[in-house]
Tab-separated table of C-alpha atoms in Angstrom:
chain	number	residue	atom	x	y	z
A	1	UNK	CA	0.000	0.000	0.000
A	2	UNK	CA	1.280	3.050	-1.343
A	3	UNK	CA	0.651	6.553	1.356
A	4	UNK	CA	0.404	9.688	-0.734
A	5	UNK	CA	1.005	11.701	2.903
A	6	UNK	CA	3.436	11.470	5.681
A	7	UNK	CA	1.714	10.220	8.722
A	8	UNK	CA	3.948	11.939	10.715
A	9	UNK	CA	2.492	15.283	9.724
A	10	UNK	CA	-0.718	14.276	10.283
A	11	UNK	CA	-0.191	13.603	13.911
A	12	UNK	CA	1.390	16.903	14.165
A	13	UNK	CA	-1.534	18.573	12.273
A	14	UNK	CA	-4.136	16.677	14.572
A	15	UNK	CA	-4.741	19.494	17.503
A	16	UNK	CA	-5.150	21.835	14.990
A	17	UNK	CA	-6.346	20.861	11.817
A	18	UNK	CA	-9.243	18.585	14.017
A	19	UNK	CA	-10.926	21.353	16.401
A	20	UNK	CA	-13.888	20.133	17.134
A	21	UNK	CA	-17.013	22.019	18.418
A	22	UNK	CA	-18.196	21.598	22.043
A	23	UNK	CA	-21.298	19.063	22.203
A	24	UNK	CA	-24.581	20.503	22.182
A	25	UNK	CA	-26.569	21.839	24.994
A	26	UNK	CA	-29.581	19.918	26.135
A	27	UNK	CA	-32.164	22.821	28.154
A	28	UNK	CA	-33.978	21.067	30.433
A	29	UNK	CA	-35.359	21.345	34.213
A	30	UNK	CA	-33.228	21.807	36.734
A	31	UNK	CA	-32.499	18.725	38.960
A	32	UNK	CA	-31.704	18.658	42.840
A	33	UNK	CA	-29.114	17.025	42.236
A	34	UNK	CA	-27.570	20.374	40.142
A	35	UNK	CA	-28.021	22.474	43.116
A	36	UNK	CA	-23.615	22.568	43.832
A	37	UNK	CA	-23.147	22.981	39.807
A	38	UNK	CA	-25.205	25.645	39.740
A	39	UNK	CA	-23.497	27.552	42.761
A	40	UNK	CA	-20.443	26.863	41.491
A	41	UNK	CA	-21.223	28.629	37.716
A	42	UNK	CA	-22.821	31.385	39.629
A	43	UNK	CA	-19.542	31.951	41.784
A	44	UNK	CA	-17.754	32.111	37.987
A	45	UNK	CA	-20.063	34.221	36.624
A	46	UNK	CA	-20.695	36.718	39.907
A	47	UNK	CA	-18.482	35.883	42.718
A	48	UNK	CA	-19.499	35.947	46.224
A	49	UNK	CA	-20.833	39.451	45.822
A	50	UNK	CA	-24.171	38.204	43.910
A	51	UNK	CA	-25.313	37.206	47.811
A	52	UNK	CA	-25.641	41.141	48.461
A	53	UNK	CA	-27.126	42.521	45.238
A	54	UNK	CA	-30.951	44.071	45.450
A	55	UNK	CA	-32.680	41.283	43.753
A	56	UNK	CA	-31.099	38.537	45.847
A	57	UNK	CA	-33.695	39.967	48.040
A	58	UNK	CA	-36.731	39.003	46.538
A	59	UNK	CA	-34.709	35.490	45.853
A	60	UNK	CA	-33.998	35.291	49.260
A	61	UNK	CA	-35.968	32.195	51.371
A	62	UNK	CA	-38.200	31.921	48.234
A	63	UNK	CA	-38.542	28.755	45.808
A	64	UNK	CA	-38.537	30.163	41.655
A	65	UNK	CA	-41.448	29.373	39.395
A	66	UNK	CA	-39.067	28.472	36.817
A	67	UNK	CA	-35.970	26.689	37.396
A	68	UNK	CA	-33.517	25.522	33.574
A	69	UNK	CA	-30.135	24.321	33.515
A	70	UNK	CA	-27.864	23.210	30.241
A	71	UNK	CA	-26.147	20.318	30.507
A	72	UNK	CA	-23.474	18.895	27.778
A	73	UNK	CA	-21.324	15.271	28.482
A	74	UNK	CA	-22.901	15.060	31.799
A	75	UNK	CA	-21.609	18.648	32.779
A	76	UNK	CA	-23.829	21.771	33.769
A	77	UNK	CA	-22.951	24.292	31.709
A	78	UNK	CA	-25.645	26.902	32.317
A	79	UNK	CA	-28.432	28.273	34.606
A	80	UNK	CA	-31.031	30.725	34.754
A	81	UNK	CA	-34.098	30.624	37.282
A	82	UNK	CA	-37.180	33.018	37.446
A	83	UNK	CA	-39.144	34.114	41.063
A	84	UNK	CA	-42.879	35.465	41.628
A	85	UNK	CA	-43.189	38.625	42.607
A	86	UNK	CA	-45.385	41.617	42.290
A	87	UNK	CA	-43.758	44.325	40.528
A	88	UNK	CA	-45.842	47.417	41.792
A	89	UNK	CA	-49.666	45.929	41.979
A	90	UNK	CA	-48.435	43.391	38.940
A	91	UNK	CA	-48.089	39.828	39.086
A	92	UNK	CA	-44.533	38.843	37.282
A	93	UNK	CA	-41.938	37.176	37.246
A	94	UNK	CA	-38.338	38.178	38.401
A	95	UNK	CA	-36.129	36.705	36.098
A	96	UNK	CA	-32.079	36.331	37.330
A	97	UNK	CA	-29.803	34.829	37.446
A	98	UNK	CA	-28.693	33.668	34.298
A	99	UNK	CA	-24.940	32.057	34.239
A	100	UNK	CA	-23.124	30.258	31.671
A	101	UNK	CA	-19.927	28.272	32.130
A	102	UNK	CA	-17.061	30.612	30.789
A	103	UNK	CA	-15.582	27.961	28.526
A	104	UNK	CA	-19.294	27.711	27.158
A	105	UNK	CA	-20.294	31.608	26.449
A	106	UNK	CA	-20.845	33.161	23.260
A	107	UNK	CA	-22.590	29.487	21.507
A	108	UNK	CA	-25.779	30.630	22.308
A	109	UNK	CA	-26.589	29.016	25.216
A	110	UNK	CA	-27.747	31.988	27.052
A	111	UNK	CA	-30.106	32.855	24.531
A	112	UNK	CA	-31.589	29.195	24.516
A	113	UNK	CA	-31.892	29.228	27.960
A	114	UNK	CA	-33.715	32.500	27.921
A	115	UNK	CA	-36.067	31.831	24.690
A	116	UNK	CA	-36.523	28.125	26.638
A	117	UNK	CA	-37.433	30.621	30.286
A	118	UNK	CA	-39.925	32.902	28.324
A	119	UNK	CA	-42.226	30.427	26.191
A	120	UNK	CA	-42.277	27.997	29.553
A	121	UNK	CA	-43.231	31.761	31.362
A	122	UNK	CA	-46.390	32.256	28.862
A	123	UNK	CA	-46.893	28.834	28.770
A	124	UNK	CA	-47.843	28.605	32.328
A	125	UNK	CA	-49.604	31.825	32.160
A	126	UNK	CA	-47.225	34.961	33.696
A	127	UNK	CA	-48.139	38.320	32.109
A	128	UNK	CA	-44.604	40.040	32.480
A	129	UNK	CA	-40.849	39.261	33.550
A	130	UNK	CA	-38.362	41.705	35.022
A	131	UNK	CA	-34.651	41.687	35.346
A	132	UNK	CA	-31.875	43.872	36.392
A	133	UNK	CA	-28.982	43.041	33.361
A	134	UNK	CA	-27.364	44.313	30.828
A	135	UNK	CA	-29.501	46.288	28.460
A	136	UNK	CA	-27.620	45.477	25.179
A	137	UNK	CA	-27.828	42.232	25.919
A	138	UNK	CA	-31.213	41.719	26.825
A	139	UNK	CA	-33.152	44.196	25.011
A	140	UNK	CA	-32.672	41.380	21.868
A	141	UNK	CA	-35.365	39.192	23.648
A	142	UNK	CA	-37.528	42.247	23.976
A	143	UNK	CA	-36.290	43.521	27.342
A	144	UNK	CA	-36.840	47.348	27.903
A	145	UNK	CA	-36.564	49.633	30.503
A	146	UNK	CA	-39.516	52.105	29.993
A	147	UNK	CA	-41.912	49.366	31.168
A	148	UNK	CA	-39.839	49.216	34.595
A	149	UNK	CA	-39.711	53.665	35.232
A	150	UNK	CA	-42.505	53.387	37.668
A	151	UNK	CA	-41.145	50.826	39.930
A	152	UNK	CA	-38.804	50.505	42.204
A	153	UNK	CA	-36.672	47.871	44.278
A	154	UNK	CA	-36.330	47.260	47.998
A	155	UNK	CA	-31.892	48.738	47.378
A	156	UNK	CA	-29.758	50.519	45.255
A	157	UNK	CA	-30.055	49.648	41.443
A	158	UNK	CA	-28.683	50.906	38.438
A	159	UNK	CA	-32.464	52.216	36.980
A	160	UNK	CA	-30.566	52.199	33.396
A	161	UNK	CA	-30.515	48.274	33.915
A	162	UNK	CA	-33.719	47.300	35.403
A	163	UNK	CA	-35.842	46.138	32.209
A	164	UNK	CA	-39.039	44.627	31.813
A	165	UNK	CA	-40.527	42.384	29.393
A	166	UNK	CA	-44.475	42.298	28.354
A	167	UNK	CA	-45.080	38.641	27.497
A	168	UNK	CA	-48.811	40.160	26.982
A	169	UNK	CA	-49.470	43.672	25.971
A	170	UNK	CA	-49.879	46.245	28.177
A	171	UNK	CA	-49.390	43.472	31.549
A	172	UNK	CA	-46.812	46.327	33.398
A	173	UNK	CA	-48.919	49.289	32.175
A	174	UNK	CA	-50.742	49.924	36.112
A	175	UNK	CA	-47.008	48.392	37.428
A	176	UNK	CA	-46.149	51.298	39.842
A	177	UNK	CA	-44.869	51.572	43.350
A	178	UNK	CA	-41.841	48.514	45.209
A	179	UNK	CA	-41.360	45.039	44.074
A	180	UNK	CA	-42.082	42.672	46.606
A	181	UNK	CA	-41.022	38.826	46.931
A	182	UNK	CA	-44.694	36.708	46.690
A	183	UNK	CA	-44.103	32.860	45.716
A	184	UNK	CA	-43.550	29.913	47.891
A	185	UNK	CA	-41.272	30.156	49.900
A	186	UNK	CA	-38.546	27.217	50.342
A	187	UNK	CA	-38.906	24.645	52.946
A	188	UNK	CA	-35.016	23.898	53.816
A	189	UNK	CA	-34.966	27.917	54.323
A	190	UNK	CA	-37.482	28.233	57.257
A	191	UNK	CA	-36.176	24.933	58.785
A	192	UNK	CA	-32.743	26.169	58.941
A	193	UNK	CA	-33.643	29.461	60.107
């Protein structure tokens, strides 16, 4: 058998020439058993001061409507969760945090996770989802701050990122006044306490 290559340079070629793409995300419910994946890509993504920002507030104690994680070769690779609240008179949804791993961002999984978060939101009814983020980011899904300018949070916030999202017309057009934690609240919380 005649080779019309040099295996060597093959080999050599192989880690570069061969690069291939990360397997695919599968968007799913979060499991229990994700809970210490999920801290851990929220430490990577936030670091221990996400425990003292506003809306860990209305997280605080509480159990979210919505909970999604991505998962690729058995690895969680993403999160985002969604609380009740009422934003000013409003039922809605608080929606945060969303975390990717940082050897997964900028494949999309963010966006599937929050296109996955929104249809399950409508799907089980909710009106209207909030967020404090980054505007550029997630004014693509529809995100906007005018329909958050008449309400407030229980801290500090940066108004210019506090956004809100109508997943039926008009559903934060009475919103006014504080946004207060409503939802179940979470079981292993109160005990401990």
């Amino acid at each position: 058998m005649t080779l019309f290559f040099d295996p060597a340079r093959l080999t050599a070629a192989a880690p570069h020439a061969f690069a291939f793409p990360p397997a695919p995300a599968r968007i799913g419910d979060e499991r229990e058993h994700d809970a210490e994946a999920r801290e851990a890509l929220l430490d990577e993504a936030f670091g221990a001061a996400r425990f003292a920002k506003t809306c860990q507030r209305l997280r605080d104690g509480r159990l979210p409507a919505i909970a999604l994680a991505a998962h690729a070769v058995g690895e969680m690779i993403g999160t985002l969760r969604m609380w009740p609240v009422d934003a000013g008179g409003v039922a809605a949804l608080l929606l945060g945090p969303l975390a990717v791993a940082n050897s997964r961002r900028s494949l999309g999984i963010g966006a599937r996770l929050m296109r996955e978060a929104l249809w399950r939101a409508a799907i089980d009814g909710h009106k209207a989802v909030i967020l404090v983020g980054d505007a550029p980011y997630y004014s693509r899904f529809g995100f906007d701050g005018a329909l958050t300018r008449r309400l407030d949070l229980p801290g500090p916030v940066d108004h210019a990122r506090f956004l809100g999202f109508e997943i039926e017309d008009g559903a934060l057009r009475d919103a006014c006044g504080m946004v207060r934690a409503t939802g179940a609240r979470d079981a292993a919380v109160r005990i401990a306490a």
